[in-house]
Coordinates of N, CA and C in Angstrom, one line a residue:
M1180 N 11.4 -19.6 -1.1 CA 10.6 -18.4 -0.9 C 9.1 -18.7 -1.2
T1181 N 8.2 -18.4 -0.3 CA 6.8 -18.6 -0.6 C 6.3 -17.6 -1.6
E1182 N 5.1 -17.8 -2.2 CA 4.6 -16.8 -3.1 C 4.3 -15.5 -2.5
L1183 N 3.9 -15.5 -1.2 CA 3.7 -14.3 -0.5 C 5.0 -13.5 -0.3
E1184 N 6.0 -14.2 0.1 CA 7.3 -13.6 0.3 C 7.8 -13.0 -1.0
Y1185 N 7.6 -13.8 -2.1 CA 8.0 -13.4 -3.4 C 7.4 -12.0 -3.8
F1186 N 6.1 -11.8 -3.4 CA 5.5 -10.6 -3.6 C 5.9 -9.5 -2.7
V1187 N 5.8 -9.8 -1.4 CA 6.1 -8.8 -0.3 C 7.6 -8.3 -0.4
E1188 N 8.5 -9.1 -0.7 CA 9.9 -8.7 -0.8 C 10.2 -8.1 -2.2
G1189 N 9.3 -8.0 -3.1 CA 9.5 -7.4 -4.4 C 10.3 -8.2 -5.4
E1190 N 10.4 -9.5 -5.1 CA 11.2 -10.3 -6.1 C 10.6 -10.3 -7.5
F1191 N 9.3 -10.2 -7.6 CA 8.7 -10.1 -8.9 C 9.2 -9.0 -9.7
I1192 N 9.6 -7.9 -9.1 CA 10.1 -6.7 -9.8 C 11.5 -7.0 -10.3
R1193 N 12.3 -7.7 -9.5 CA 13.7 -8.0 -9.9 C 13.7 -9.0 -11.1
D1194 N 12.6 -9.8 -11.2 CA 12.5 -10.8 -12.3 C 11.9 -10.1 -13.6
R1195 N 11.4 -8.9 -13.5 CA 10.8 -8.2 -14.6 C 11.9 -7.3 -15.3
P1196 N 12.0 -7.3 -16.6 CA 13.0 -6.4 -17.2 C 12.7 -5.0 -16.9
Y1197 N 13.8 -4.2 -16.6 CA 13.7 -2.9 -16.1 C 12.8 -2.0 -17.0
E1198 N 12.9 -2.2 -18.3 CA 12.2 -1.3 -19.3 C 10.7 -1.6 -19.2
K1199 N 10.3 -2.7 -18.6 CA 8.8 -3.0 -18.4 C 8.2 -2.2 -17.3
N1200 N 9.0 -1.5 -16.5 CA 8.4 -0.7 -15.4 C 7.8 0.6 -16.0
S1201 N 6.9 1.2 -15.2 CA 6.1 2.3 -15.5 C 7.0 3.5 -15.8
Q1202 N 7.0 4.1 -17.0 CA 7.8 5.3 -17.3 C 7.3 6.5 -16.5
E1203 N 6.0 6.5 -16.2 CA 5.4 7.6 -15.3 C 6.1 7.5 -14.0
L1204 N 6.2 6.3 -13.4 CA 6.8 6.2 -12.1 C 8.3 6.6 -12.1
I1205 N 9.0 6.1 -13.1 CA 10.4 6.5 -13.3 C 10.6 8.0 -13.4
S1206 N 9.8 8.6 -14.2 CA 9.9 10.1 -14.4 C 9.6 10.8 -13.1
K1207 N 8.6 10.4 -12.3 CA 8.3 11.0 -11.0 C 9.5 10.8 -10.1
A1208 N 10.1 9.7 -10.0 CA 11.2 9.4 -9.1 C 12.4 10.3 -9.5
I1209 N 12.7 10.4 -10.8 CA 13.8 11.3 -11.3 C 13.5 12.7 -11.0
E1210 N 12.2 13.2 -11.2 CA 11.8 14.6 -10.9 C 12.0 14.9 -9.4
S1211 N 11.7 13.9 -8.6 CA 11.9 14.1 -7.1 C 13.3 14.3 -6.7
A1212 N 14.2 13.9 -7.5 CA 15.7 14.0 -7.1 C 16.4 15.1 -7.8
K1213 N 15.7 16.0 -8.4 CA 16.3 17.2 -9.1 C 17.1 18.0 -8.0
G1214 N 18.3 18.3 -8.3 CA 19.1 19.1 -7.4 C 20.0 18.3 -6.5
I1215 N 19.9 17.0 -6.6 CA 20.9 16.2 -5.9 C 22.2 16.2 -6.6
P1216 N 23.3 16.0 -6.0 CA 24.6 16.0 -6.6 C 24.7 15.0 -7.7
P1217 N 25.3 15.3 -8.9 CA 25.4 14.3 -10.0 C 26.0 13.0 -9.6
A1218 N 26.8 13.0 -8.6 CA 27.5 11.7 -8.1 C 26.5 10.7 -7.7
F1219 N 25.3 11.1 -7.3 CA 24.3 10.2 -6.8 C 23.3 9.7 -7.9
E1220 N 23.4 10.3 -9.1 CA 22.5 9.9 -10.1 C 22.8 8.5 -10.6
R1221 N 21.8 7.8 -11.0 CA 22.0 6.4 -11.5 C 21.1 6.3 -12.7
E1222 N 21.5 5.4 -13.6 CA 20.7 5.2 -14.8 C 19.4 4.4 -14.5
E1223 N 19.5 3.5 -13.6 CA 18.3 2.7 -13.2 C 17.9 3.0 -11.8
I1224 N 16.6 3.1 -11.5 CA 16.1 3.4 -10.2 C 15.8 2.0 -9.6
S1225 N 16.0 1.9 -8.3 CA 15.8 0.6 -7.6 C 14.3 0.5 -7.3
I1226 N 13.5 0.0 -8.3 CA 12.1 -0.1 -8.1 C 11.8 -1.1 -7.0
G1227 N 12.5 -2.2 -6.9 CA 12.3 -3.2 -5.9 C 12.4 -2.6 -4.5
W1228 N 13.5 -1.8 -4.3 CA 13.7 -1.2 -3.0 C 12.6 -0.2 -2.7
M1229 N 12.1 0.6 -3.7 CA 11.0 1.5 -3.5 C 9.8 0.8 -3.1
F1230 N 9.5 -0.3 -3.8 CA 8.3 -1.1 -3.5 C 8.3 -1.6 -2.1
N1231 N 9.4 -2.2 -1.7 CA 9.5 -2.8 -0.4 C 9.3 -1.7 0.7
S1232 N 10.0 -0.6 0.5 CA 9.9 0.5 1.5 C 8.4 1.0 1.6
L1233 N 7.8 1.3 0.4 CA 6.5 1.9 0.4 C 5.4 0.9 0.9
L1234 N 5.6 -0.4 0.5 CA 4.6 -1.4 1.0 C 4.6 -1.5 2.5
H1235 N 5.8 -1.6 3.1 CA 5.8 -1.8 4.6 C 5.3 -0.5 5.3
Y1236 N 5.7 0.6 4.7 CA 5.2 1.9 5.3 C 3.6 1.9 5.2
R1237 N 3.1 1.5 4.0 CA 1.7 1.6 3.8 C 0.9 0.6 4.7
I1238 N 1.5 -0.6 4.9 CA 0.9 -1.5 5.8 C 0.8 -0.9 7.2
G1239 N 1.9 -0.3 7.6 CA 2.0 0.3 8.9 C 0.9 1.4 9.1
I1240 N 0.8 2.3 8.1 CA -0.2 3.3 8.1 C -1.6 2.8 8.2
D1241 N -1.9 1.7 7.4 CA -3.2 1.1 7.4 C -3.5 0.6 8.8
G1242 N -2.6 -0.1 9.5 CA -2.9 -0.6 10.8 C -3.1 0.6 11.8
F1243 N -2.3 1.7 11.6 CA -2.4 2.8 12.5 C -3.7 3.6 12.3
T1244 N -4.2 3.7 11.1 CA -5.4 4.5 10.9 C -6.7 3.7 11.1
H1245 N -6.7 2.4 11.2 CA -7.9 1.6 11.4 C -8.0 1.5 12.9
R1246 N -9.1 2.0 13.4 CA -9.4 1.8 14.8 C -10.6 0.9 15.0
A1247 N -10.6 0.1 16.0 CA -11.7 -0.8 16.2 C -12.9 0.1 16.5
G1248 N -14.0 -0.3 15.9 CA -15.3 0.5 16.2 C -16.0 -0.3 17.3
G1249 N -17.3 0.0 17.3 CA -18.1 -0.7 18.2 C -18.4 0.2 19.4
F1250 N -19.1 -0.5 20.4 CA -19.5 0.3 21.6 C -18.5 0.1 22.7
Q1251 N -18.4 1.2 23.4 CA -17.5 1.2 24.6 C -18.4 0.9 25.8
E1252 N -17.9 0.2 26.8 CA -18.6 0.0 28.0 C -18.6 1.2 28.8
G1253 N -19.7 1.9 28.9 CA -19.8 3.1 29.6 C -19.2 4.3 28.8
F1254 N -19.2 5.4 29.3 CA -18.7 6.6 28.6 C -17.7 7.3 29.5
E1255 N -16.5 7.7 29.0 CA -15.5 8.4 29.8 C -15.0 9.5 28.9
I1256 N -15.1 10.7 29.3 CA -14.8 11.9 28.5 C -13.3 11.9 28.1
G1257 N -12.4 11.5 28.9 CA -11.0 11.5 28.5 C -10.8 10.5 27.4
R1258 N -11.4 9.3 27.5 CA -11.2 8.3 26.5 C -11.9 8.8 25.2
H1259 N -13.0 9.4 25.3 CA -13.7 10.0 24.1 C -12.8 11.0 23.4
Y1260 N -12.2 11.9 24.2 CA -11.4 13.0 23.6 C -10.1 12.4 23.0
A1261 N -9.6 11.4 23.6 CA -8.4 10.7 23.0 C -8.8 10.2 21.6
G1262 N -10.0 9.6 21.5 CA -10.4 9.0 20.3 C -10.7 10.1 19.2
V1263 N -11.2 11.3 19.7 CA -11.4 12.4 18.7 C -10.1 12.8 18.2
L1264 N -9.1 13.0 19.0 CA -7.7 13.4 18.5 C -7.1 12.4 17.6
Q1265 N -7.2 11.1 17.9 CA -6.7 10.1 17.1 C -7.4 10.0 15.7
T1266 N -8.7 10.2 15.7 CA -9.4 10.2 14.5 C -9.0 11.3 13.6
K1267 N -8.8 12.5 14.1 CA -8.4 13.7 13.3 C -7.1 13.3 12.5
I1268 N -6.1 12.7 13.2 CA -4.9 12.4 12.5 C -5.1 11.3 11.5
S1269 N -5.9 10.3 11.9 CA -6.2 9.2 11.0 C -6.8 9.7 9.7
V1270 N -7.8 10.6 9.8 CA -8.4 11.2 8.6 C -7.4 11.9 7.7
I1271 N -6.5 12.7 8.3 CA -5.5 13.4 7.5 C -4.6 12.4 6.8
L1272 N -4.2 11.3 7.5 CA -3.4 10.3 6.8 C -4.1 9.6 5.7
K1273 N -5.3 9.2 5.9 CA -6.1 8.5 4.9 C -6.3 9.4 3.7
E1274 N -6.5 10.7 3.9 CA -6.8 11.6 2.8 C -5.5 11.9 1.9
N1275 N -4.3 11.6 2.5 CA -3.1 11.9 1.9 C -2.3 10.7 1.5
I1276 N -2.8 9.6 1.6 CA -2.1 8.3 1.3 C -2.2 7.9 -0.2
G1277 N -3.0 8.6 -1.0 CA -3.3 8.3 -2.4 C -2.1 8.2 -3.3
E1278 N -1.1 9.1 -3.1 CA 0.1 9.0 -4.0 C 0.9 7.8 -3.7
I1279 N 1.0 7.4 -2.5 CA 1.7 6.1 -2.2 C 0.9 4.9 -2.8
D1280 N -0.4 4.9 -2.6 CA -1.2 3.9 -3.2 C -1.0 3.8 -4.8
R1281 N -1.0 5.0 -5.4 CA -0.9 5.1 -6.8 C 0.5 4.5 -7.2
T1282 N 1.5 4.9 -6.5 CA 2.9 4.4 -6.8 C 3.0 2.9 -6.7
L1283 N 2.4 2.4 -5.6 CA 2.4 0.9 -5.4 C 1.7 0.2 -6.6
C1284 N 0.6 0.8 -7.0 CA -0.2 0.2 -8.1 C 0.7 0.2 -9.4
L1285 N 1.4 1.3 -9.7 CA 2.3 1.4 -10.8 C 3.4 0.4 -10.8
I1286 N 3.9 0.2 -9.6 CA 5.0 -0.8 -9.4 C 4.5 -2.2 -9.7
I1287 N 3.3 -2.5 -9.1 CA 2.8 -3.9 -9.2 C 2.3 -4.2 -10.6
D1288 N 1.7 -3.2 -11.2 CA 1.1 -3.4 -12.6 C 1.4 -2.2 -13.4
P1289 N 2.6 -2.1 -14.1 CA 2.9 -0.9 -14.9 C 1.9 -0.7 -16.0
L1290 N 1.2 -1.7 -16.5 CA 0.2 -1.6 -17.6 C -1.1 -1.1 -17.1
E1291 N -1.3 -1.0 -15.8 CA -2.5 -0.5 -15.2 C -3.8 -1.2 -15.7
R1292 N -3.7 -2.5 -15.7 CA -4.8 -3.3 -16.2 C -6.0 -3.3 -15.2
D1293 N -7.2 -3.4 -15.7 CA -8.4 -3.4 -14.9 C -9.1 -4.7 -15.2
I1294 N -9.2 -5.5 -14.2 CA -9.8 -6.9 -14.3 C -11.1 -6.9 -13.5
A1295 N -12.2 -7.3 -14.1 CA -13.5 -7.3 -13.4 C -13.4 -8.4 -12.3
K1296 N -14.1 -8.1 -11.1 CA -14.1 -9.1 -10.1 C -14.7 -10.4 -10.5
E1297 N -15.7 -10.4 -11.4 CA -16.3 -11.6 -11.9 C -15.3 -12.5 -12.6
D1298 N -14.4 -11.9 -13.4 CA -13.3 -12.6 -14.1 C -12.3 -13.2 -13.1
L1299 N -12.0 -12.4 -12.1 CA -11.1 -12.9 -11.1 C -11.6 -14.2 -10.4
V1300 N -12.9 -14.1 -10.1 CA -13.6 -15.2 -9.4 C -13.7 -16.4 -10.3
S1301 N -14.1 -16.2 -11.5 CA -14.4 -17.4 -12.4 C -13.1 -17.9 -13.0
K1302 N -12.1 -17.1 -13.4 CA -10.9 -17.6 -14.1 C -9.7 -17.8 -13.2
Y1303 N -9.7 -17.1 -12.0 CA -8.4 -17.2 -11.2 C -8.7 -17.7 -9.8
N1304 N -9.9 -18.2 -9.5 CA -10.3 -18.7 -8.2 C -10.1 -17.7 -7.1
Y1305 N -10.4 -16.4 -7.4 CA -10.3 -15.3 -6.4 C -11.5 -15.6 -5.4
P1306 N -11.2 -15.4 -4.1 CA -12.3 -15.7 -3.2 C -13.4 -14.6 -3.3
D1307 N -14.6 -15.1 -3.3 CA -15.8 -14.2 -3.4 C -16.3 -14.0 -2.0
V1308 N -15.6 -13.2 -1.3 CA -16.0 -13.0 0.1 C -16.1 -11.5 0.4
D1309 N -16.6 -11.1 1.5 CA -16.7 -9.7 1.9 C -15.4 -9.3 2.6
L1310 N -14.5 -8.7 1.9 CA -13.2 -8.4 2.4 C -13.3 -7.3 3.5
N1311 N -14.2 -6.4 3.4 CA -14.4 -5.4 4.5 C -14.8 -6.1 5.8
A1312 N -15.7 -7.1 5.7 CA -16.1 -7.8 6.9 C -14.9 -8.6 7.6
I1313 N -14.0 -9.1 6.7 CA -12.8 -9.8 7.2 C -11.9 -8.8 7.9
D1314 N -11.7 -7.6 7.2 CA -10.9 -6.6 7.8 C -11.4 -6.2 9.2
M1315 N -12.7 -6.0 9.3 CA -13.3 -5.5 10.5 C -13.1 -6.6 11.6
D1316 N -13.3 -7.8 11.3 CA -13.0 -8.9 12.3 C -11.6 -8.8 12.7
Y1317 N -10.7 -8.7 11.8 CA -9.2 -8.6 12.1 C -9.0 -7.4 13.0
Y1318 N -9.4 -6.2 12.6 CA -9.1 -5.1 13.4 C -9.8 -5.1 14.8
S1319 N -11.0 -5.6 14.9 CA -11.6 -5.7 16.2 C -10.9 -6.7 17.1
D1320 N -10.3 -7.7 16.6 CA -9.6 -8.7 17.4 C -8.2 -8.3 17.7
N1321 N -7.6 -7.4 17.0 CA -6.2 -7.0 17.1 C -5.9 -5.6 17.6
Y1322 N -6.9 -4.8 17.7 CA -6.6 -3.4 18.2 C -7.5 -3.0 19.3

């Protein structure tokens, strides 16, 4: 398994002791299940499965809500109106994705550490590039 697969598949969660997971996250998951039959209750929540499901959903939403910008050749009202309708939905999705992002952050780092970019670059060889520019190149080439 590559390092990327190890992350994307949530293997890092399975290698972490259950009690090291975010208690906030576990409480929210339990609260969401109030009213389910007791036969479905479990002592441990499958954090790995939750991560895998939310990560793939989030990646899909990201691709769906990013539209290539730039200039269109000519102007066509139908195409413009289609873009207006798509943008309305994209804005709603972007405004409401925060809870999924927060949950993914709690799964990845239950301690909610904050590391300065300068430390990432100097200590961990983090690439010091414009990630937004890379994203824009990707989306303009693929959508």
